[in-house]
Amino acid sequence: MIWFTAVLLCALALVPIIYLIVSRRRDLSAQQAAQYERSARLPFGTGENYVRVRERLSRRGRAAMWGVLIVLVAGSPVILWGASWGSPLFLWLISLSIVIGVLTISSVAETIRDQLRAPRTDAPRVAHSRRRTTRDYLQPWRCFLAPIALGAATAGVAAVLAWWIAQPGRIRTDVALWCAGSLVFAIIVFVVMRVMERVVLSRAQVASDDLQLAWDDLFRADALWTLRSAATMAAALPLGMAVGALMLTPIAVTSPDLTTIMSTWTPVLIAAAQVIYSLGLGRMAASRYPEAFRPQRRRFTPPRVAVPQGDGA
């Protein structure tokens, strides 16, 4: 187990290293911007918007990869120690730490620190007519996914604890304690997520027209979606453990151990949450698009504006 974990850590560390090397290429940031434009279904409109979007994507990606690399290097002794006694627990915890801690912090920090358009006193300003909430930026299913996951995890863990109290011999004590502890962790992540949402939404937006404001809304939607996804992934840990315990215990001759329970539904739920997160990036609620570019009203691709191919960010 320890050798497998060591090889896995090396393979994971290669991902950010390769990205940080390749991201210095001039054409990579241009490709990222073009892909982001197609995913967002929102034109750049001007060369200035193109350059700023390209630079912002490049900074966000590099910051995330540096964070992933630091977490892997700093946390490798703890992961290897956990693997030495044959438990996959630390592998799942480091996976959640990378996604919840690194990617969330880098995305939110970039949104708070940076703006699509640098403030200028001589430029016209446009803004929303009222204060926006998370529901204005994300579709309903994306808003409710995290609370539903946390609610399901709470119900599952409550069932496990009730069974453990009623029949201590059927549910192992360490399983019950880890289920409860992971639920507390998920609740803390959810509370922090709500606080960080308010911080993101409280930042002033600087834009000179509706299209620039829409691009800034898109980056804000990505940050909010990252926060919601982090809470969903945190809830997937206790939910997977609870489902595994409730499904395996009735059919097992002896009480399943923590390793067995975590090897069933936990990786499936975490992987599903990560896939859903990746599919939701670069999208926001249709009402946040300018009138002429709302997805449900478009019947053709708008003309592309020629943009300069400057140096990569």
Short mmCIF file of N, CA, C and O in Angstrom, two decimals, residues 223-282:
data_model
loop_
_atom_site.label_atom_id
_atom_site.label_comp_id
_atom_site.label_asym_id
_atom_site.label_seq_id
_atom_site.Cartn_x
_atom_site.Cartn_y
_atom_site.Cartn_z
N ALA A 223 -16.49 31.42 -9.30
CA ALA A 223 -16.05 31.39 -7.90
C ALA A 223 -17.15 30.86 -6.99
O ALA A 223 -16.90 30.05 -6.08
N LEU A 224 -18.39 31.28 -7.23
CA LEU A 224 -19.50 30.80 -6.42
C LEU A 224 -19.74 29.31 -6.65
O LEU A 224 -20.04 28.57 -5.70
N TRP A 225 -19.60 28.86 -7.89
CA TRP A 225 -19.78 27.45 -8.19
C TRP A 225 -18.66 26.62 -7.55
O TRP A 225 -18.91 25.50 -7.08
N THR A 226 -17.46 27.14 -7.50
CA THR A 226 -16.36 26.44 -6.83
C THR A 226 -16.65 26.28 -5.34
O THR A 226 -16.41 25.21 -4.76
N LEU A 227 -17.18 27.31 -4.72
CA LEU A 227 -17.53 27.23 -3.31
C LEU A 227 -18.63 26.19 -3.07
O LEU A 227 -18.53 25.37 -2.16
N ARG A 228 -19.67 26.22 -3.90
CA ARG A 228 -20.76 25.25 -3.76
C ARG A 228 -20.26 23.83 -3.99
O ARG A 228 -20.67 22.88 -3.30
N SER A 229 -19.38 23.65 -4.96
CA SER A 229 -18.86 22.32 -5.25
C SER A 229 -17.98 21.82 -4.12
O SER A 229 -17.97 20.62 -3.81
N ALA A 230 -17.21 22.72 -3.50
CA ALA A 230 -16.39 22.32 -2.36
C ALA A 230 -17.26 21.79 -1.23
O ALA A 230 -16.93 20.77 -0.59
N ALA A 231 -18.37 22.46 -0.97
CA ALA A 231 -19.28 21.98 0.08
C ALA A 231 -19.91 20.64 -0.30
O ALA A 231 -20.11 19.77 0.56
N THR A 232 -20.20 20.46 -1.59
CA THR A 232 -20.76 19.18 -2.04
C THR A 232 -19.76 18.05 -1.87
O THR A 232 -20.10 16.94 -1.42
N MET A 233 -18.50 18.31 -2.25
CA MET A 233 -17.47 17.27 -2.11
C MET A 233 -17.19 16.94 -0.65
O MET A 233 -16.93 15.78 -0.30
N ALA A 234 -17.24 17.95 0.21
CA ALA A 234 -17.05 17.69 1.64
C ALA A 234 -18.17 16.81 2.19
O ALA A 234 -17.93 15.92 3.00
N ALA A 235 -19.40 17.05 1.71
CA ALA A 235 -20.53 16.23 2.16
C ALA A 235 -20.47 14.83 1.58
O ALA A 235 -21.05 13.89 2.16
N ALA A 236 -19.77 14.65 0.45
CA ALA A 236 -19.68 13.32 -0.17
C ALA A 236 -18.89 12.35 0.71
O ALA A 236 -19.13 11.14 0.64
N LEU A 237 -17.98 12.85 1.53
CA LEU A 237 -17.18 11.97 2.39
C LEU A 237 -18.04 11.28 3.44
O LEU A 237 -18.07 10.04 3.50
N PRO A 238 -18.76 12.02 4.31
CA PRO A 238 -19.61 11.31 5.29
C PRO A 238 -20.77 10.57 4.64
O PRO A 238 -21.19 9.51 5.13
N LEU A 239 -21.28 11.09 3.52
CA LEU A 239 -22.37 10.41 2.84
C LEU A 239 -21.93 9.05 2.31
O LEU A 239 -22.62 8.04 2.47
N GLY A 240 -20.75 9.01 1.68
CA GLY A 240 -20.24 7.74 1.16
C GLY A 240 -19.95 6.75 2.27
O GLY A 240 -20.23 5.55 2.15
N MET A 241 -19.39 7.23 3.39
CA MET A 241 -19.11 6.35 4.51
C MET A 241 -20.40 5.81 5.12
O MET A 241 -20.49 4.61 5.46
N ALA A 242 -21.40 6.66 5.26
CA ALA A 242 -22.67 6.23 5.85
C ALA A 242 -23.38 5.21 4.95
O ALA A 242 -23.89 4.19 5.43
N VAL A 243 -23.42 5.50 3.65
CA VAL A 243 -24.07 4.57 2.72
C VAL A 243 -23.34 3.22 2.72
O VAL A 243 -23.97 2.16 2.71
N GLY A 244 -22.00 3.28 2.72
CA GLY A 244 -21.24 2.04 2.76
C GLY A 244 -21.52 1.23 4.00
O GLY A 244 -21.68 0.00 3.95
N ALA A 245 -21.57 1.91 5.15
CA ALA A 245 -21.83 1.20 6.41
C ALA A 245 -23.23 0.60 6.43
O ALA A 245 -23.43 -0.54 6.86
N LEU A 246 -24.21 1.35 5.96
CA LEU A 246 -25.59 0.88 5.99
C LEU A 246 -25.84 -0.25 4.99
O LEU A 246 -26.72 -1.10 5.22
N MET A 247 -25.08 -0.28 3.90
CA MET A 247 -25.28 -1.31 2.89
C MET A 247 -24.48 -2.57 3.19
O MET A 247 -24.95 -3.69 2.93
N LEU A 248 -23.27 -2.42 3.70
CA LEU A 248 -22.40 -3.58 3.90
C LEU A 248 -22.65 -4.30 5.23
O LEU A 248 -22.50 -5.52 5.32
N THR A 249 -23.02 -3.56 6.27
CA THR A 249 -23.18 -4.17 7.57
C THR A 249 -24.25 -5.26 7.61
O THR A 249 -24.02 -6.34 8.19
N PRO A 250 -25.42 -5.07 7.00
CA PRO A 250 -26.45 -6.13 7.07
C PRO A 250 -26.03 -7.43 6.40
O PRO A 250 -26.53 -8.51 6.78
N ILE A 251 -25.17 -7.37 5.38
CA ILE A 251 -24.82 -8.58 4.64
C ILE A 251 -23.47 -9.16 5.05
O ILE A 251 -23.07 -10.21 4.54
N ALA A 252 -22.77 -8.49 5.94
CA ALA A 252 -21.44 -8.95 6.36
C ALA A 252 -21.54 -9.87 7.56
O ALA A 252 -22.40 -9.68 8.44
N VAL A 253 -20.67 -10.87 7.59
CA VAL A 253 -20.64 -11.79 8.72
C VAL A 253 -20.09 -11.08 9.95
O VAL A 253 -20.62 -11.22 11.06
N THR A 254 -19.02 -10.31 9.75
CA THR A 254 -18.44 -9.50 10.82
C THR A 254 -18.57 -8.03 10.46
O THR A 254 -18.78 -7.69 9.29
N SER A 255 -18.42 -7.17 11.43
CA SER A 255 -18.56 -5.74 11.18
C SER A 255 -17.50 -5.27 10.20
O SER A 255 -16.30 -5.48 10.42
N PRO A 256 -17.90 -4.61 9.09
CA PRO A 256 -16.91 -4.11 8.12
C PRO A 256 -16.01 -3.06 8.75
O PRO A 256 -16.45 -2.25 9.57
N ASP A 257 -14.73 -3.09 8.37
CA ASP A 257 -13.81 -2.09 8.91
C ASP A 257 -13.87 -0.81 8.08
O ASP A 257 -14.56 -0.74 7.05
N LEU A 258 -13.15 0.21 8.54
CA LEU A 258 -13.19 1.51 7.90
C LEU A 258 -12.69 1.47 6.46
O LEU A 258 -13.25 2.13 5.58
N THR A 259 -11.64 0.69 6.22
CA THR A 259 -11.08 0.60 4.87
C THR A 259 -12.09 0.05 3.89
O THR A 259 -12.26 0.57 2.77
N THR A 260 -12.79 -1.00 4.27
CA THR A 260 -13.79 -1.61 3.40
C THR A 260 -14.94 -0.65 3.12
O THR A 260 -15.40 -0.53 1.98
N ILE A 261 -15.40 0.02 4.15
CA ILE A 261 -16.53 0.94 3.99
C ILE A 261 -16.15 2.11 3.09
O ILE A 261 -16.94 2.53 2.22
N MET A 262 -14.93 2.64 3.24
CA MET A 262 -14.53 3.79 2.44
C MET A 262 -14.21 3.42 1.00
O MET A 262 -14.11 4.30 0.15
N SER A 263 -14.04 2.15 0.72
CA SER A 263 -13.67 1.73 -0.63
C SER A 263 -14.88 1.46 -1.52
O SER A 263 -14.71 1.05 -2.67
N THR A 264 -16.09 1.68 -1.01
CA THR A 264 -17.28 1.39 -1.80
C THR A 264 -17.85 2.65 -2.44
O THR A 264 -17.56 2.97 -3.58
N TRP A 265 -18.65 3.39 -1.69
CA TRP A 265 -19.35 4.54 -2.26
C TRP A 265 -18.59 5.85 -2.17
O TRP A 265 -18.86 6.78 -2.93
N THR A 266 -17.66 5.95 -1.25
CA THR A 266 -16.96 7.23 -1.07
C THR A 266 -16.23 7.68 -2.33
O THR A 266 -16.42 8.82 -2.77
N PRO A 267 -15.39 6.85 -2.97
CA PRO A 267 -14.72 7.32 -4.19
C PRO A 267 -15.68 7.62 -5.33
O PRO A 267 -15.45 8.54 -6.12
N VAL A 268 -16.79 6.88 -5.39
CA VAL A 268 -17.77 7.12 -6.46
C VAL A 268 -18.41 8.49 -6.30
O VAL A 268 -18.53 9.26 -7.27
N LEU A 269 -18.83 8.82 -5.09
CA LEU A 269 -19.50 10.09 -4.85
C LEU A 269 -18.55 11.27 -5.01
O LEU A 269 -18.92 12.31 -5.58
N ILE A 270 -17.31 11.11 -4.53
CA ILE A 270 -16.34 12.20 -4.67
C ILE A 270 -16.01 12.42 -6.15
O ILE A 270 -15.94 13.56 -6.62
N ALA A 271 -15.81 11.33 -6.90
CA ALA A 271 -15.52 11.45 -8.32
C ALA A 271 -16.69 12.09 -9.06
O ALA A 271 -16.51 12.94 -9.95
N ALA A 272 -17.92 11.70 -8.71
CA ALA A 272 -19.10 12.29 -9.35
C ALA A 272 -19.19 13.79 -9.07
O ALA A 272 -19.50 14.59 -9.96
N ALA A 273 -18.91 14.18 -7.83
CA ALA A 273 -18.94 15.60 -7.48
C ALA A 273 -17.88 16.38 -8.24
O ALA A 273 -18.12 17.52 -8.68
N GLN A 274 -16.71 15.79 -8.44
CA GLN A 274 -15.64 16.47 -9.18
C GLN A 274 -16.00 16.61 -10.66
O GLN A 274 -15.70 17.63 -11.28
N VAL A 275 -16.64 15.59 -11.24
CA VAL A 275 -17.06 15.67 -12.64
C VAL A 275 -18.12 16.75 -12.81
O VAL A 275 -18.07 17.56 -13.75
N ILE A 276 -19.08 16.77 -11.91
CA ILE A 276 -20.13 17.80 -11.98
C ILE A 276 -19.52 19.20 -11.85
O ILE A 276 -19.93 20.14 -12.53
N TYR A 277 -18.53 19.32 -10.97
CA TYR A 277 -17.86 20.62 -10.80
C TYR A 277 -17.19 21.07 -12.09
O TYR A 277 -17.35 22.22 -12.52
N SER A 278 -16.46 20.18 -12.74
CA SER A 278 -15.76 20.55 -13.98
C SER A 278 -16.73 20.91 -15.09
O SER A 278 -16.45 21.79 -15.91
N LEU A 279 -17.87 20.24 -15.14
CA LEU A 279 -18.85 20.53 -16.19
C LEU A 279 -19.55 21.86 -15.97
O LEU A 279 -20.10 22.44 -16.91
N GLY A 280 -19.55 22.36 -14.74
CA GLY A 280 -20.26 23.60 -14.45
C GLY A 280 -19.42 24.85 -14.60
O GLY A 280 -19.96 25.97 -14.56
N LEU A 281 -18.11 24.72 -14.79
CA LEU A 281 -17.26 25.90 -14.94
C LEU A 281 -17.54 26.60 -16.27
O LEU A 281 -17.81 25.97 -17.28
N GLY A 282 -17.43 27.93 -16.26
CA GLY A 282 -17.64 28.69 -17.48
C GLY A 282 -19.09 28.84 -17.85
O GLY A 282 -19.41 29.15 -19.00
#
